[in-house]
Coordinates of C-alpha atoms and ligand atoms in Angstrom, one line a residue:
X182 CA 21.8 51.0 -14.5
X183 CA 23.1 48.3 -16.5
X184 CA 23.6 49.2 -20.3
X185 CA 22.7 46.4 -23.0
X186 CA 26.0 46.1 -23.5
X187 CA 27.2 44.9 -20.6
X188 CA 24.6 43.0 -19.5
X189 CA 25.6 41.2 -23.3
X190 CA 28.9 40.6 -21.9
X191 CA 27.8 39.2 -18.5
X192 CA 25.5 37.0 -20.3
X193 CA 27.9 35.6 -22.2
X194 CA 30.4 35.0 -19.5
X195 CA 27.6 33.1 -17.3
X196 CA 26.9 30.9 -20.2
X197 CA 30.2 30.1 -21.6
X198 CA 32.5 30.3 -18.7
X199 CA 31.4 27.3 -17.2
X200 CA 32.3 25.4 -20.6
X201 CA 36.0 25.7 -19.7
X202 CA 36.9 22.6 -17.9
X203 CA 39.2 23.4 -14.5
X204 CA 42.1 21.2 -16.1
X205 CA 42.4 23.5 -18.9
X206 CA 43.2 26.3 -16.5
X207 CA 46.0 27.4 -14.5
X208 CA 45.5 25.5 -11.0
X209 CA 46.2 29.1 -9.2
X210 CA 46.8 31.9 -11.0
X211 CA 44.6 34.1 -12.5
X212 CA 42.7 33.7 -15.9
X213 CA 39.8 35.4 -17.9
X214 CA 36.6 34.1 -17.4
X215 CA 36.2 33.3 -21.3
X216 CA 38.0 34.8 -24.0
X217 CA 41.0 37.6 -23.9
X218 CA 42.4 39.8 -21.1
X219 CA 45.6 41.4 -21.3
X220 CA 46.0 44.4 -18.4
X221 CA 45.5 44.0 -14.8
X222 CA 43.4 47.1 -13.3
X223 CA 42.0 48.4 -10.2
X224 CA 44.1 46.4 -8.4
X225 CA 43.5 47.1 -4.7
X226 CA 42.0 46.8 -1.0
X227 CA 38.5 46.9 -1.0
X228 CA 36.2 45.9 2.3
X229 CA 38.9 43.6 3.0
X230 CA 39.5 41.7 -0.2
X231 CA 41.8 42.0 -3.0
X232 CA 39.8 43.5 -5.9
X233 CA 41.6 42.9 -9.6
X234 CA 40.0 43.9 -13.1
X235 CA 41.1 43.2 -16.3
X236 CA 41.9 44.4 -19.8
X237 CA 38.8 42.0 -21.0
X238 CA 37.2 41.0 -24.7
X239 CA 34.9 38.1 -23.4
X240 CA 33.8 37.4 -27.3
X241 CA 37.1 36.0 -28.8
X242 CA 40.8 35.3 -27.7
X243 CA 42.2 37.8 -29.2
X244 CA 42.3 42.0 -28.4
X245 CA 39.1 43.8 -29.3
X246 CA 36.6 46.2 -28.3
X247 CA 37.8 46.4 -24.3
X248 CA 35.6 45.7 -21.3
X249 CA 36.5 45.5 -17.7
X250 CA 36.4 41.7 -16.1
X251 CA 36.8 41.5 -12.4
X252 CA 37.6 38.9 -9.8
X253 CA 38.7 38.6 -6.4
X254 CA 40.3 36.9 -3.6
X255 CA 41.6 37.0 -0.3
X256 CA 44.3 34.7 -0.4
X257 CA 45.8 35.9 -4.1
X258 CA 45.9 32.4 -5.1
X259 CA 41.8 31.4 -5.2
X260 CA 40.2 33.5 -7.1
X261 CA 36.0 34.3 -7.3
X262 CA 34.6 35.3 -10.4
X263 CA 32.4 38.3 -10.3
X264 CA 30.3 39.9 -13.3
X265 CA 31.8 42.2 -15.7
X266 CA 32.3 45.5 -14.5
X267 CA 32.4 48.1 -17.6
X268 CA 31.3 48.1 -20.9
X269 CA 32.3 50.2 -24.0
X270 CA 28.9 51.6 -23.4
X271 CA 29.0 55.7 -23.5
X272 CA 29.7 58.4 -26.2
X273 CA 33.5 58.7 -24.7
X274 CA 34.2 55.3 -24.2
X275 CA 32.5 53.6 -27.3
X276 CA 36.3 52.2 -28.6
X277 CA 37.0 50.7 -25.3
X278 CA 37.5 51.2 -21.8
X279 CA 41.2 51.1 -21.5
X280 CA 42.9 50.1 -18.1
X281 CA 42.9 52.1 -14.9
X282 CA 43.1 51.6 -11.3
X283 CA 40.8 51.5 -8.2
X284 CA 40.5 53.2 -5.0
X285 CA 38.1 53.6 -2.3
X286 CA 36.1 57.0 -1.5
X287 CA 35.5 58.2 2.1
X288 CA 31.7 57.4 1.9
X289 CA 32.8 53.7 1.1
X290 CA 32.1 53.5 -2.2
X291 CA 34.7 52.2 -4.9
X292 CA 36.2 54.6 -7.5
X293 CA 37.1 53.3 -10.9
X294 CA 38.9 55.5 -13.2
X295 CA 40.0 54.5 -16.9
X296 CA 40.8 55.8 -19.9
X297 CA 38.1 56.0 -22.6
X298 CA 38.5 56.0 -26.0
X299 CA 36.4 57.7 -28.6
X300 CA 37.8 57.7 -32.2
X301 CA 41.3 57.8 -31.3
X302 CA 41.2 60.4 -28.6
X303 CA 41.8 59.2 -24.9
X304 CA 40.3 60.6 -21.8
X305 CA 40.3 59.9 -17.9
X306 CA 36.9 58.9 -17.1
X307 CA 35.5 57.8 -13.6
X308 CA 33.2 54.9 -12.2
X309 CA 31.8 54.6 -9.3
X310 CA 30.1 51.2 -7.6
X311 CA 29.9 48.8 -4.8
X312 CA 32.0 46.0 -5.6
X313 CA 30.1 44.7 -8.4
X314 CA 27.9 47.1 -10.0
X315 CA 29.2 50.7 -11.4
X316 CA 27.5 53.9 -12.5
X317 CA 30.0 55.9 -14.8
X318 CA 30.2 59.5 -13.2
X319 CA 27.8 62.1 -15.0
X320 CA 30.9 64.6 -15.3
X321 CA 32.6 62.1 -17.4
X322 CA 35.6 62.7 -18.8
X323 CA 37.2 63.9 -15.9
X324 CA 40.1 64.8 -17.7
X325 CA 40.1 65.6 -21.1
X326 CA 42.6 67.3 -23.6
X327 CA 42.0 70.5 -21.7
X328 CA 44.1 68.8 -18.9
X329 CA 47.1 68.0 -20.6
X330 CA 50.4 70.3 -19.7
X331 CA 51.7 72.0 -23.5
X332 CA 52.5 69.2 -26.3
X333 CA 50.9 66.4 -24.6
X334 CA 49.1 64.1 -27.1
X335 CA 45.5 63.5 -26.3
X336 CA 45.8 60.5 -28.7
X337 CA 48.0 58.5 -26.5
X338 CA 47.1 59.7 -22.6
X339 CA 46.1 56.6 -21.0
X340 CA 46.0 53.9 -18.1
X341 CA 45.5 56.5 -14.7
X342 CA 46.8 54.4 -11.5
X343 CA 45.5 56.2 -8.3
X344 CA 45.9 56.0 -4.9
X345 CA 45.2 58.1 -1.5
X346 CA 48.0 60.3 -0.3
X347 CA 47.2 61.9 3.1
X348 CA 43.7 62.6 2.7
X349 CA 44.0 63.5 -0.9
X350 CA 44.2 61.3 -4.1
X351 CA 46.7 61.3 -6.7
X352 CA 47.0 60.2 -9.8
X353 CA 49.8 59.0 -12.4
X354 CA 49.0 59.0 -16.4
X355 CA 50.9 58.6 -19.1
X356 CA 51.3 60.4 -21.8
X357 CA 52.8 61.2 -25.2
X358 CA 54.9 64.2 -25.6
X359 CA 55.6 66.1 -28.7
X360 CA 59.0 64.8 -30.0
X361 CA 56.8 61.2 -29.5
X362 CA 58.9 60.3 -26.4
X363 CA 57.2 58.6 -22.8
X364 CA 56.1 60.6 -20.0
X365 CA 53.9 60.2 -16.9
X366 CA 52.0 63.0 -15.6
X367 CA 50.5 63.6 -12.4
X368 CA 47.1 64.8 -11.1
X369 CA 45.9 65.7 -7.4
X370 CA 42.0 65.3 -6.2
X371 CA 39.7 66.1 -3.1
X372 CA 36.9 64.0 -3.9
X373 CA 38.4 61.6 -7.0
X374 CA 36.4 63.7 -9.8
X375 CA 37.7 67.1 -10.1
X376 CA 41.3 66.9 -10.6
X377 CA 44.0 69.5 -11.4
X378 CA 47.3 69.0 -13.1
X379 CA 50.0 68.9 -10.6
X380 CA 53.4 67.9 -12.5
X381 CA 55.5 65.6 -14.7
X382 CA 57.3 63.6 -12.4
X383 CA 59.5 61.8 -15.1
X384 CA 60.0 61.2 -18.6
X385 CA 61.8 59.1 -21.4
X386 CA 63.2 62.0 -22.6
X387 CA 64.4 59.8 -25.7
X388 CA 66.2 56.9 -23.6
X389 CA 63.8 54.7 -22.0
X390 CA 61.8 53.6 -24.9
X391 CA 59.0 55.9 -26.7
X392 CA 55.3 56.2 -25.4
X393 CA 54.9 54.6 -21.8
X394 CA 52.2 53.1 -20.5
X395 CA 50.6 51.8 -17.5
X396 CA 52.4 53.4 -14.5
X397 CA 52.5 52.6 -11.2
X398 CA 54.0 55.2 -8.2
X399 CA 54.6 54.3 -4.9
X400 CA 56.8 54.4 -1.8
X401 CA 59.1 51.4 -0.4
X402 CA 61.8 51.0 1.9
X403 CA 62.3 54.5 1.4
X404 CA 62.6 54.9 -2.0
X405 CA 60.0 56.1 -4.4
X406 CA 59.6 53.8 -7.0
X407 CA 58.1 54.2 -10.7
X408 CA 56.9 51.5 -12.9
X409 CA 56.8 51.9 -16.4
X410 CA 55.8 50.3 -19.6
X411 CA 58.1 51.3 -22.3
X412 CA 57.1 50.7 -25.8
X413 CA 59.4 50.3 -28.9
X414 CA 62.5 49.9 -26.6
X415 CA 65.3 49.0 -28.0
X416 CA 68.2 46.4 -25.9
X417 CA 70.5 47.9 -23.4
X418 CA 73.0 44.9 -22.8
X419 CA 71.3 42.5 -20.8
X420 CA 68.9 44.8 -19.0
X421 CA 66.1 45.5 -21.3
X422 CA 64.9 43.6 -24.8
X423 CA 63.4 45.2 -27.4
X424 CA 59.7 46.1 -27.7
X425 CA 57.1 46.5 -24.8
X426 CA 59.3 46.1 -21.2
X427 CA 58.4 46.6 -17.7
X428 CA 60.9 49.0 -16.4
X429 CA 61.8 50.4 -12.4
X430 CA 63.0 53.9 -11.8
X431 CA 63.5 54.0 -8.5
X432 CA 64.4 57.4 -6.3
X433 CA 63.5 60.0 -4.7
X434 CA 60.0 62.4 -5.2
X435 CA 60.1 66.2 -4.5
X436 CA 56.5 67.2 -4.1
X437 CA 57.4 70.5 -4.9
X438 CA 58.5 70.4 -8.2
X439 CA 56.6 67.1 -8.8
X440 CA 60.1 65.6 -9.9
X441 CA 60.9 62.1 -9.1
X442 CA 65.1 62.3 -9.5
X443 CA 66.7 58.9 -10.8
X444 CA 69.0 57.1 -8.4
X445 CA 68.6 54.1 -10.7
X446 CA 66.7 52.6 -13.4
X447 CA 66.3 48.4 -13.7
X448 CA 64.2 46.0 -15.3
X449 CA 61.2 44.0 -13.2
X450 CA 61.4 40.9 -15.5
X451 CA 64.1 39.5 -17.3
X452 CA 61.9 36.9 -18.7
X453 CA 59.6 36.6 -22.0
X454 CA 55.9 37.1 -20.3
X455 CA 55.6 39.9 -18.5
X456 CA 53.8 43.5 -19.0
X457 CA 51.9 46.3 -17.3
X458 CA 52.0 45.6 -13.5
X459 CA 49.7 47.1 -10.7
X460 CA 50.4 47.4 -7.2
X461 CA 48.3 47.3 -4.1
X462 CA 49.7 47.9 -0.4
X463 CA 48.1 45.0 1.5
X464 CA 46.5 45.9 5.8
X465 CA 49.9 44.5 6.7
X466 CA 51.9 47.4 4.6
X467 CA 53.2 44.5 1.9
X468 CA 53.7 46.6 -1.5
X469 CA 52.3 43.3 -4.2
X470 CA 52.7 43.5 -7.5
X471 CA 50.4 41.7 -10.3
X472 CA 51.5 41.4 -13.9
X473 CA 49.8 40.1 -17.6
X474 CA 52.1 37.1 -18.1
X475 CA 52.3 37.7 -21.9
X476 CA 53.7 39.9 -24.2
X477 CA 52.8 41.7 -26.8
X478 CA 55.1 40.4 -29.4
X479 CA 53.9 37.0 -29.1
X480 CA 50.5 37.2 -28.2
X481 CA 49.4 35.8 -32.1
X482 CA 51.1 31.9 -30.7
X483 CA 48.0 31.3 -29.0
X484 CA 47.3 27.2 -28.6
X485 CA 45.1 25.7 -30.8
X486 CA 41.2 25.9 -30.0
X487 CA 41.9 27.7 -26.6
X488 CA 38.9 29.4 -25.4
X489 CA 40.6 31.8 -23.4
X490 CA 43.9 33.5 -23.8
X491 CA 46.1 35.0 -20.9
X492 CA 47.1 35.1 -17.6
X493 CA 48.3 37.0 -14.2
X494 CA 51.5 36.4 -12.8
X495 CA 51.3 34.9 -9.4
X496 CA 51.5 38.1 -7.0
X497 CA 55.0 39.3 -6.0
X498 CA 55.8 40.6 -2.7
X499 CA 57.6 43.9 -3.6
X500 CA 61.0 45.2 -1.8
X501 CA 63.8 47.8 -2.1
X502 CA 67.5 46.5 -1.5
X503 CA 70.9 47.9 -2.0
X504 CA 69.2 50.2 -4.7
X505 CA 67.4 46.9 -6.4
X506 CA 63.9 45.8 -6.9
X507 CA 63.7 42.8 -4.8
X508 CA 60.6 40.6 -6.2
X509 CA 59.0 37.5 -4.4
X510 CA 55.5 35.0 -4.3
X511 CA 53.3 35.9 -1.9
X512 CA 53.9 34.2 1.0
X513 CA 50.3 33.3 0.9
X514 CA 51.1 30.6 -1.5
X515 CA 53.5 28.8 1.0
X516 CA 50.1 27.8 2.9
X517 CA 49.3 25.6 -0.2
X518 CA 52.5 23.7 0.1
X519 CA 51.4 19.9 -0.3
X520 CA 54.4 17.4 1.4
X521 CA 58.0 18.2 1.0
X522 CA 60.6 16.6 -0.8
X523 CA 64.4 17.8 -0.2
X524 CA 67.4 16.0 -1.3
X525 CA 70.6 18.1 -0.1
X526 CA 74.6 18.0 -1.0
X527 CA 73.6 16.0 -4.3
X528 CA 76.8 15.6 -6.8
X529 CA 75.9 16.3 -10.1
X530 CA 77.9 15.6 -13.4
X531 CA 75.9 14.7 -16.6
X532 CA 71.6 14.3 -16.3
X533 CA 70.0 12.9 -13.8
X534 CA 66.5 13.2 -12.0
X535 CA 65.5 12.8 -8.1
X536 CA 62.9 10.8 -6.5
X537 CA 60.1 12.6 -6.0
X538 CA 60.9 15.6 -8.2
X539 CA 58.4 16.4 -11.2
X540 CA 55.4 17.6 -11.9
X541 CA 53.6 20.8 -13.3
X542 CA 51.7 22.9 -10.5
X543 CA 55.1 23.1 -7.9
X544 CA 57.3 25.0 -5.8
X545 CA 61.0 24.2 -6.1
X546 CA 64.0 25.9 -4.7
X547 CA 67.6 24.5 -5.9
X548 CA 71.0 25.6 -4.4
X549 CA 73.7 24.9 -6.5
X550 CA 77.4 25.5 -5.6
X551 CA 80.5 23.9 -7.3
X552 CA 81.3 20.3 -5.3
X553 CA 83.3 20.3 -3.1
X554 CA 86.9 19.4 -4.3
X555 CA 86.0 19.5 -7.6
X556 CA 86.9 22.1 -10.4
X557 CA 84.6 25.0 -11.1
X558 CA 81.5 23.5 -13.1
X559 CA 80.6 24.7 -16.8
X560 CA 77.1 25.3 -16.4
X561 CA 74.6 23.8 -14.6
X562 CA 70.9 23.5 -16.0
X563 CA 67.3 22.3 -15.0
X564 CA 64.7 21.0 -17.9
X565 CA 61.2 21.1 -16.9
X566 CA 58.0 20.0 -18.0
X567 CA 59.7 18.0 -19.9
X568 CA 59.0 15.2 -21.7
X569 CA 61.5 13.2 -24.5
X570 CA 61.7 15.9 -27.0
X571 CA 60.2 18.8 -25.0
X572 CA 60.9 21.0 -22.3
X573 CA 62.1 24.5 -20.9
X574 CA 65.1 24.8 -19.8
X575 CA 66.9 27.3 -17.2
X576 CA 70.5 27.6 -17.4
X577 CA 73.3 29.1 -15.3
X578 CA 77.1 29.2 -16.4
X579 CA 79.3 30.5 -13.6
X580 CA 82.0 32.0 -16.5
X581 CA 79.6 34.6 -17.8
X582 CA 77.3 35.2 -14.4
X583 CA 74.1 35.0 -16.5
X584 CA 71.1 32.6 -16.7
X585 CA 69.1 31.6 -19.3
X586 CA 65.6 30.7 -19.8
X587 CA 64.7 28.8 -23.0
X588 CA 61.3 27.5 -24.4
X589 CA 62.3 27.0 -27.8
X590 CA 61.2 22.9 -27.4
X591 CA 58.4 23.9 -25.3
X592 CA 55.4 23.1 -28.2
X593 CA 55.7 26.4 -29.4
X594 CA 54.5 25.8 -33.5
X595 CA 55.1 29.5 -33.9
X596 CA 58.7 30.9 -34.8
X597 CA 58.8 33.5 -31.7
X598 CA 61.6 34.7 -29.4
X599 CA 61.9 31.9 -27.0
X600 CA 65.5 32.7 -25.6
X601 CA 66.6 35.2 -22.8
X602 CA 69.4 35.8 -20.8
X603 CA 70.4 38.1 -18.0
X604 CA 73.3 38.8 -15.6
X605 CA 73.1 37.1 -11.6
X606 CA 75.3 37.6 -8.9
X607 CA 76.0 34.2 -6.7
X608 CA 76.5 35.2 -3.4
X609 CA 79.4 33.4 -2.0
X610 CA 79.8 30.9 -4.6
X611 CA 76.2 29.4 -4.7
X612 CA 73.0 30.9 -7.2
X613 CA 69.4 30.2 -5.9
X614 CA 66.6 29.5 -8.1
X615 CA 62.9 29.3 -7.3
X616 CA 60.8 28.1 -9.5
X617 CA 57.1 28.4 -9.3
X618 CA 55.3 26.2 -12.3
X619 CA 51.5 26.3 -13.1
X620 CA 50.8 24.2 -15.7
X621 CA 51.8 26.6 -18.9
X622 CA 53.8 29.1 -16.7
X623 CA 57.5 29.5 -15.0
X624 CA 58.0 32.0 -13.0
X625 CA 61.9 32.4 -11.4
X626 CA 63.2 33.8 -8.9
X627 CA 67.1 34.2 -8.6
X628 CA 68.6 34.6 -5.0
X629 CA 65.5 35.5 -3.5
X630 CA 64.2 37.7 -5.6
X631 CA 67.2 39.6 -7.2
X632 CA 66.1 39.1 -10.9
X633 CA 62.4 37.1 -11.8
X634 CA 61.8 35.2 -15.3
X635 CA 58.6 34.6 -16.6
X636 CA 57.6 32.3 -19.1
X637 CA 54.6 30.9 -20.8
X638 CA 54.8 27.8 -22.6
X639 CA 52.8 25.1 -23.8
X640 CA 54.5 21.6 -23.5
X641 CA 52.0 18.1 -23.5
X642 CA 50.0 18.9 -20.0
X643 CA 51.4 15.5 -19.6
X644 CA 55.1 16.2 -19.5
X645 CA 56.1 16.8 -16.1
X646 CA 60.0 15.2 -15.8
X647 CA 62.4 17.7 -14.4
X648 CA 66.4 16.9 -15.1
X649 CA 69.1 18.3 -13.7
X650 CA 72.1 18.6 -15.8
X651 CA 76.1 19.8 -14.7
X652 CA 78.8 20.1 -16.8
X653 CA 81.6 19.8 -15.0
X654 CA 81.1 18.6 -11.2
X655 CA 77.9 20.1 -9.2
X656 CA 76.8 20.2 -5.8
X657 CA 72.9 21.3 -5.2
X658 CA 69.9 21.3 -2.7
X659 CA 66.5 20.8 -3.7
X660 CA 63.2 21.5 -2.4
X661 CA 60.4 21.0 -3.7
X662 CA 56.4 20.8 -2.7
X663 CA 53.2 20.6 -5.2
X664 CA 51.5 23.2 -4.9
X665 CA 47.6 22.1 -3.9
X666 CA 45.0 25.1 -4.8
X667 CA 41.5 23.4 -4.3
Ligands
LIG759 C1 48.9 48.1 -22.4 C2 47.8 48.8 -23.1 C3 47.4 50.0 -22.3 C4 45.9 50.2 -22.8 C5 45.5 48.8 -22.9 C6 44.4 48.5 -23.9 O1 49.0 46.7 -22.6 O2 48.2 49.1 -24.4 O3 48.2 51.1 -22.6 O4 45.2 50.9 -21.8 O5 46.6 48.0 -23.2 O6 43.9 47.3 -23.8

């Protein structure tokens, strides 16, 4: 049945959704139908479509009282709107329904399972529907306090990602312990309701940040892999920034002892936008990865007048090499290539621009090596959506082996951290970047997907140049195609 309050919400999406012209939107990636979403949840396979739900306050564009929104596609890139899917509606749930994941149950219907929150306390609760409509389970909470191993808080237990394990589902949670550190816990079902406490398979334990949230657990090339959300981290070199991160532990699980042993421990975005990602496995065994392209920090420099606020990352294709997290787009989005334009072995020293290269809603790859016979360039950098005072810029200098990604012309009127730079590794003299642009987003990808950048930024719409810029002498490729989503 469908409570007064969400039928409120799915009111108020119908009518005011439709007030939000297309141009004000991303051309393919994935926004709230009106108002705030932060969180991707439920990300997963359902009757062969991608399912995604989101952290969701349709009534302003900022965080409040949290609903579920949910979409779906089958391409990752073209997106259908469906109605609201949960309300802060019940006794243990009345201060939001935080995020959680989705799975499918043997009799073909789709699980839901969140985290409610009643004055401060947080509890796994589960819903159960057919795509569109849910009924939240009469045994609701499924797990409460009474769950929690010894000196587990029940204030901060939150964000449950499950998934089917041989015939059996599991879940991840995480959780606070008592000296206030991170942990995920993990849970074991028959039938998705009754679950038992099965083991803590990892833990800050002081180093990776404090409380963690929104964990994801899964297996690739061979390696179990844990995302985590660490807040109140503080810098380690170049690796990880302060505040909320996204950060990969990637090893190997023992099942007995429920202990996932550390082989080595990375960021997923060395950007500024980028926060609690959710996995799926796709029918042709691709691990894809979805992230909220914004970050707490800076979620207060919203644009004037926008009616909604936030964004998904474009889906990454997810892999495990040499001990790394290897991050890509979709290859889905290469089918929405419009006509290429490549320019190759072009010598760069000082600014120039290409024929054929600018524009907001692109793909572009650029190989840049030192020129031949020259000396060693400086640093080598690419503006885009850029106008005459405006643009972001991505830089590379050789000497250090680091890029950087800079929006601090971008239109920001807010004093925010705008400025980030990380280590690369040129393989045989040349760095690769791809850069995927969507209107108010970059998203990079360094040598195919050894480090990603994300960025939100709000230059004119109308600023589309792109310069290149070497100091010193430069040799590049470029490639680039607009990307066409309707
Ligand atoms: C992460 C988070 C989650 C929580 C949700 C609330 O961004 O803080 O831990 O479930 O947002 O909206």
């Amino acid at each position: 049945m469908t409570s007064e309050l969400l039928r409120k919400a799915r009111d108020y999406e119908r009518s005011c959704a439709p007030l939000i012209a297309p141009q004000e939107r991303p051309a393919f990636h994935m926004t709230p139908a009106v108002g705030w979403m932060n969180d991707p949840n439920g990300f997963s396979v359902y009757k062969g479509e991608y399912h995604l739900f989101y952290q969701y306050n349709p009534y302003a564009t900022h965080w409040d009282l949290m609903h579920w929104g949910h979409v779906k596609t089958r391409d990752f890139i073209r997106w259908e709107r469906l109605p609201a899917a949960l309300a802060p509606d019940m006794p243990y749930d009345r201060d939001g329904c935080f995020s959680g994941s989705a799975a499918e149950l043997p009799d073909g219907r789709q699980l839901l399972v969140y985290t409610g929150v009643c004055q401060g306390r947080q509890t796994q609760c589960a819903a159960v529907g057919d795509g569109v409509d849910y009924e939240k389970a009469a045994c609701n909470p499924v797990i409460d306090a009474a769950g929690l191993p010894p000196g587990g808080s029940a204030q901060d237990f939150r964000d449950p990602k499950v998934w089917l394990d041989g015939g059996r589902y599991r879940m991840a949670v995480a959780n606070r312990q008592a000296d206030g550190s991170g942990a995920v816990l993990m849970y074991e079902s028959e039938d998705g309701l009754r679950w038992r406490y099965a083991g803590m398979p990892a833990a800050s334990g002081g180093r990776l940040g404090r409380m963690w949230e929104c964990p994801d657990f899964f297996r690739l090339d061979g390696k179990d892999v844990l995302l985590v959300n660490p807040q109140e981290m503080t810098p380690v070199g170049l690796e990880f920034h302060a505040g909320n991160c996204t950060a990969c532990v990637i090893g190997t699980f023992g099942p007995g002892d429920c202990h996932l042993s550390r082989e080595a421990v990375q960021a997923v975005d060395y950007g500024l936008d980028f926060y609690a990602p959710q996995t799926l496995e796709t029918p042709d065994g691709r691990r894809v990865m979805i992230a909220w392209m914004q970050n707490w920090e800076t979620v207060g420099a919203q644009p004037a007048g926008c009616r909604y606020f936030g964004e998904m990352t474009l889906p990454r294709e997810l892999s495990v090499r040499d001990g790394r997290l290897i991050q890509n787009p979709v290859r889905e989005l290469e089918r929405f290539r419009g006509t290429q334009v490549l320019h190759r072995n072009v010598r760069l020293s000082g600014t120039a621009s290409l024929d054929g290269v600018q524009g907001r809603v692109l793909d572009m790859t650029v190989s840049v090596r030192p020129a031949p016979r020259a000396a060693r360039y400086r640093s080598f950098r690419i503006d885009v959506a850029a106008d005459a005072e405006r643009c972001v810029s991505i830089r590379y200098k050789p000497e250090t082996g680091t890029v950087r990604i800079d929006r601090t012309r971008s239109g920001f009127p807010h004093d925010i951290v705008s400025v980030r730079d990380f280590p690369v590794r040129p393989s045989r003299g040349e760095i690769r970047l791809r850069l995927i642009l969507d209107r108010h987003s970059l998203e990079l990808f360094v040598n195919d997907g050894e480090q990603a950048a994300t960025a939100m930024f709000y230059t004119d719409p109308l600023a589309d140049a792109i310069r290149f810029t070497a100091e010193g002498e430069a040799e590049m490729d470029v490639e680039k195609y607009d990307l066409i989503a309707d």
